[in-house]
CSV table of C-alpha atoms and ligand atoms in Angstrom, one decimal:
chain,number,residue,atom,x,y,z
A,1,UNK,CA,10.6,-15.8,6.8
A,2,UNK,CA,9.7,-15.6,3.1
A,3,UNK,CA,11.4,-13.4,0.5
A,4,UNK,CA,9.2,-12.3,-2.4
A,5,UNK,CA,10.3,-11.4,-5.9
A,6,UNK,CA,8.9,-7.9,-6.3
A,7,UNK,CA,7.4,-7.4,-9.8
A,8,UNK,CA,8.6,-4.2,-11.4
A,9,UNK,CA,7.2,-2.0,-14.2
A,10,UNK,CA,6.4,-2.8,-17.1
A,11,UNK,CA,5.2,-6.2,-15.8
A,12,UNK,CA,1.6,-6.4,-17.0
A,13,UNK,CA,0.4,-7.8,-13.6
A,14,UNK,CA,0.9,-4.2,-12.2
A,15,UNK,CA,-1.6,-2.8,-14.6
A,16,UNK,CA,-4.5,-5.3,-14.3
A,17,UNK,CA,-7.6,-4.9,-12.2
A,18,UNK,CA,-7.1,-7.6,-9.6
A,19,UNK,CA,-9.8,-10.2,-8.8
A,20,UNK,CA,-11.8,-10.6,-5.7
A,21,UNK,CA,-10.4,-13.3,-3.3
A,22,UNK,CA,-12.8,-16.2,-2.8
A,23,UNK,CA,-13.7,-16.6,0.8
A,24,UNK,CA,-13.3,-18.3,3.2
A,25,UNK,CA,-9.5,-17.9,2.7
A,26,UNK,CA,-7.4,-21.0,2.0
A,27,UNK,CA,-4.8,-21.7,4.6
A,28,UNK,CA,-2.2,-21.2,1.9
A,29,UNK,CA,-3.5,-17.7,1.0
A,30,UNK,CA,-3.8,-16.7,4.7
A,31,UNK,CA,-0.1,-17.7,5.2
A,32,UNK,CA,0.9,-15.8,2.1
A,33,UNK,CA,-0.6,-12.6,3.5
A,34,UNK,CA,1.0,-13.1,6.9
A,35,UNK,CA,4.3,-13.6,5.1
A,36,UNK,CA,3.8,-10.3,3.3
A,37,UNK,CA,3.4,-8.5,6.6
A,38,UNK,CA,6.5,-10.3,7.9
A,39,UNK,CA,8.4,-9.2,4.7
A,40,UNK,CA,7.5,-5.5,5.5
A,41,UNK,CA,8.8,-5.9,9.0
A,42,UNK,CA,12.1,-7.3,7.7
A,43,UNK,CA,12.4,-4.6,5.1
A,44,UNK,CA,12.3,-2.0,7.9
A,45,UNK,CA,15.1,-3.6,9.8
A,46,UNK,CA,18.3,-2.0,8.5
A,47,UNK,CA,20.5,-5.1,9.1
A,48,UNK,CA,18.0,-7.6,7.6
A,49,UNK,CA,17.1,-5.3,4.6
A,50,UNK,CA,20.9,-4.9,3.8
A,51,UNK,CA,21.5,-8.7,4.3
A,52,UNK,CA,18.7,-9.6,1.9
A,53,UNK,CA,19.0,-6.6,-0.3
A,54,UNK,CA,15.4,-5.5,0.0
A,55,UNK,CA,14.0,-1.9,-0.1
A,56,UNK,CA,12.1,-0.7,2.9
A,57,UNK,CA,8.3,-0.8,2.5
A,58,UNK,CA,5.3,0.2,4.6
A,59,UNK,CA,2.9,-1.7,2.4
A,60,UNK,CA,2.8,-4.3,-0.4
A,61,UNK,CA,0.0,-5.4,-2.6
A,62,UNK,CA,-0.6,-8.8,-4.2
A,63,UNK,CA,0.0,-7.7,-7.8
A,64,UNK,CA,3.5,-6.6,-6.6
A,65,UNK,CA,4.3,-10.2,-5.8
A,66,UNK,CA,2.7,-11.3,-9.1
A,67,UNK,CA,-0.7,-12.3,-7.8
A,68,UNK,CA,-3.6,-10.5,-9.4
A,69,UNK,CA,-6.0,-10.7,-6.5
A,70,UNK,CA,-7.4,-8.1,-4.1
A,71,UNK,CA,-5.3,-8.2,-1.0
A,72,UNK,CA,-2.5,-6.2,0.5
A,73,UNK,CA,-0.3,-6.1,3.6
A,74,UNK,CA,0.5,-3.0,5.7
A,75,UNK,CA,3.1,-2.6,8.4
A,76,UNK,CA,4.3,0.7,9.9
A,77,UNK,CA,4.4,2.7,13.1
A,78,UNK,CA,3.1,6.2,13.0
A,79,UNK,CA,2.1,8.7,15.8
A,80,UNK,CA,2.8,6.0,18.4
A,81,UNK,CA,0.3,3.6,16.7
A,82,UNK,CA,1.2,0.3,14.9
A,83,UNK,CA,-0.6,-0.3,11.7
A,84,UNK,CA,-0.3,-4.1,11.0
A,85,UNK,CA,-2.9,-5.5,8.6
A,86,UNK,CA,-3.4,-8.1,6.0
A,87,UNK,CA,-6.5,-6.8,4.2
A,88,UNK,CA,-8.6,-9.0,1.8
A,89,UNK,CA,-11.2,-7.6,-0.6
A,90,UNK,CA,-10.8,-4.1,0.8
A,91,UNK,CA,-13.6,-1.6,-0.1
A,92,UNK,CA,-13.2,2.2,0.3
A,93,UNK,CA,-16.7,3.0,1.7
A,94,UNK,CA,-16.3,6.7,2.3
A,95,UNK,CA,-13.8,9.5,1.6
A,96,UNK,CA,-13.3,13.1,2.6
A,97,UNK,CA,-13.8,15.8,0.0
A,98,UNK,CA,-10.5,17.3,1.3
A,99,UNK,CA,-7.4,16.0,-0.5
A,100,UNK,CA,-3.9,15.6,0.8
A,101,UNK,CA,-0.4,14.8,-0.5
A,102,UNK,CA,3.1,14.0,0.9
A,103,UNK,CA,5.4,17.0,0.4
A,104,UNK,CA,8.2,14.5,-0.2
A,105,UNK,CA,6.2,12.8,-3.0
A,106,UNK,CA,5.8,9.0,-3.1
A,107,UNK,CA,7.9,6.0,-4.1
A,108,UNK,CA,7.0,2.4,-5.0
A,109,UNK,CA,8.7,-1.0,-4.6
A,110,UNK,CA,7.6,-1.7,-8.2
A,111,UNK,CA,9.0,1.5,-9.7
A,112,UNK,CA,12.8,1.4,-9.5
A,113,UNK,CA,13.3,5.0,-10.3
A,114,UNK,CA,11.7,7.5,-8.0
A,115,UNK,CA,9.4,9.8,-10.0
A,116,UNK,CA,9.1,13.3,-8.4
A,117,UNK,CA,5.9,15.1,-8.0
A,118,UNK,CA,2.8,15.5,-5.7
A,119,UNK,CA,0.4,12.6,-5.5
A,120,UNK,CA,-3.1,13.9,-4.5
A,121,UNK,CA,-5.2,11.5,-2.5
A,122,UNK,CA,-8.1,11.7,-0.1
A,123,UNK,CA,-7.2,13.1,3.3
A,124,UNK,CA,-9.6,10.7,5.0
A,125,UNK,CA,-10.8,7.3,4.0
A,126,UNK,CA,-12.9,4.6,5.6
A,127,UNK,CA,-12.0,1.1,4.5
A,128,UNK,CA,-13.9,-2.1,5.1
A,129,UNK,CA,-12.1,-5.5,4.6
A,130,UNK,CA,-11.4,-8.9,6.1
A,131,UNK,CA,-8.1,-8.6,8.1
A,132,UNK,CA,-6.0,-11.7,8.3
A,133,UNK,CA,-3.9,-10.3,11.2
A,134,UNK,CA,-6.9,-9.9,13.6
A,135,UNK,CA,-8.8,-12.6,11.7
A,136,UNK,CA,-12.0,-10.6,11.5
A,137,UNK,CA,-13.8,-8.0,9.4
A,138,UNK,CA,-12.6,-4.5,10.1
A,139,UNK,CA,-13.7,-1.0,9.4
A,140,UNK,CA,-10.7,1.4,9.4
A,141,UNK,CA,-11.1,5.2,9.6
A,142,UNK,CA,-7.8,6.6,8.4
A,143,UNK,CA,-6.5,10.2,8.2
A,144,UNK,CA,-3.4,11.8,6.9
A,145,UNK,CA,-0.3,9.7,6.3
A,146,UNK,CA,-2.0,6.3,7.2
A,147,UNK,CA,-4.8,7.2,4.7
A,148,UNK,CA,-2.1,7.9,2.0
A,149,UNK,CA,-0.4,4.5,2.5
A,150,UNK,CA,-3.6,2.5,2.5
A,151,UNK,CA,-4.8,4.3,-0.7
A,152,UNK,CA,-1.4,3.7,-2.4
A,153,UNK,CA,-1.8,0.0,-1.8
A,154,UNK,CA,-5.5,0.1,-2.8
A,155,UNK,CA,-4.5,1.7,-6.1
A,156,UNK,CA,-2.3,-1.4,-6.9
A,157,UNK,CA,-5.4,-3.6,-6.8
A,158,UNK,CA,-6.8,-1.5,-9.7
A,159,UNK,CA,-3.6,-1.4,-11.6
A,160,UNK,CA,-2.9,2.2,-10.7
A,161,UNK,CA,0.6,3.4,-9.8
A,162,UNK,CA,1.4,6.6,-7.9
A,163,UNK,CA,3.1,7.9,-11.1
A,164,UNK,CA,-0.3,7.9,-12.8
A,165,UNK,CA,-1.5,10.5,-10.3
A,166,UNK,CA,1.3,13.0,-10.8
A,167,UNK,CA,0.4,16.0,-13.0
A,168,UNK,CA,2.4,15.4,-16.2
A,169,UNK,CA,2.6,19.1,-17.1
A,170,UNK,CA,3.4,20.4,-13.6
A,171,UNK,CA,4.4,17.6,-11.2
A,172,UNK,CA,4.6,20.1,-8.3
A,173,UNK,CA,1.4,21.9,-9.0
A,174,UNK,CA,0.0,23.0,-5.6
A,175,UNK,CA,-3.7,22.6,-5.0
A,176,UNK,CA,-4.2,25.3,-2.3
A,177,UNK,CA,-7.3,23.4,-1.0
A,178,UNK,CA,-5.2,20.3,-0.3
A,179,UNK,CA,-3.3,19.5,2.9
A,180,UNK,CA,0.5,19.1,2.6
A,181,UNK,CA,1.7,16.3,4.8
B,1,K2U,O1,3.4,-0.2,-2.6
B,1,K2U,C1,4.6,0.0,-2.4
B,1,K2U,O2,5.3,0.0,-3.4
B,1,K2U,C2,5.1,0.3,-1.1
B,1,K2U,C3,5.4,1.7,-0.9
B,1,K2U,C4,4.2,2.3,-0.2
B,1,K2U,C5,4.1,3.8,-0.1
B,1,K2U,C6,4.9,4.7,-0.8
B,1,K2U,C7,4.8,6.1,-0.6
B,1,K2U,C8,3.7,6.6,0.1
B,1,K2U,C9,2.9,5.7,0.7
B,1,K2U,C10,3.0,4.4,0.6
B,1,K2U,C11,6.7,1.8,-0.2
B,1,K2U,O3,6.5,1.7,1.1
B,1,K2U,S1,7.7,3.1,-0.7
B,1,K2U,C12,9.0,3.1,0.4
B,1,K2U,C13,8.7,3.7,1.7
B,1,K2U,C14,9.3,3.2,2.8
B,1,K2U,C15,9.1,3.7,4.0
B,1,K2U,C16,8.3,4.9,4.2
B,1,K2U,C17,7.7,5.4,3.1
B,1,K2U,C18,7.9,4.8,1.8
B,2,NI,NI1,3.6,0.8,-4.6
């Protein structure tokens, strides 16, 4: 089990555009990504999270562990489905026009204070990437909450935080065309 030092704002690594990962993956990089998935699992186990003083997370991106490269880990259960991925060089190849947002707002392991407000994202996304967990190229069609999580992590690869997407003048401005999740 590997514990990561989570980089927090204003660490510059969180604001850089991360670099493509050269393929094929080194064994070291493959293991790092699997360790990130494991870290998320531990973070969601109340006892372990308390023991190691780590915040629960459903996703974690390489810049958050200080690596400015294009990969991120995902682990959560939703609607009786387990989302467990280690995505390398992910590309969003299509999106819905329809937007969506979490009514509870978002949080981030790299932003210690929660910043209230709606974060509008695409309701549906299709993502192509190499997945370390299944060890193959995947094309993921995601809708609703899973789509929100994968887009949150994808933003980290471009140095974008959820706080950047909150309306500064009216954080709870409602877009009536968007779906509230
Ligand atoms: O990237 C991160 O900092 C991990 C975020 C991902 C995330 C936050 C809000 C909405 C979508 C994705 C953390 O998982 S925030 C903590 C958390 C934990 C469990 C469930 C939801 C959010
Ligand atoms: Ni985040």
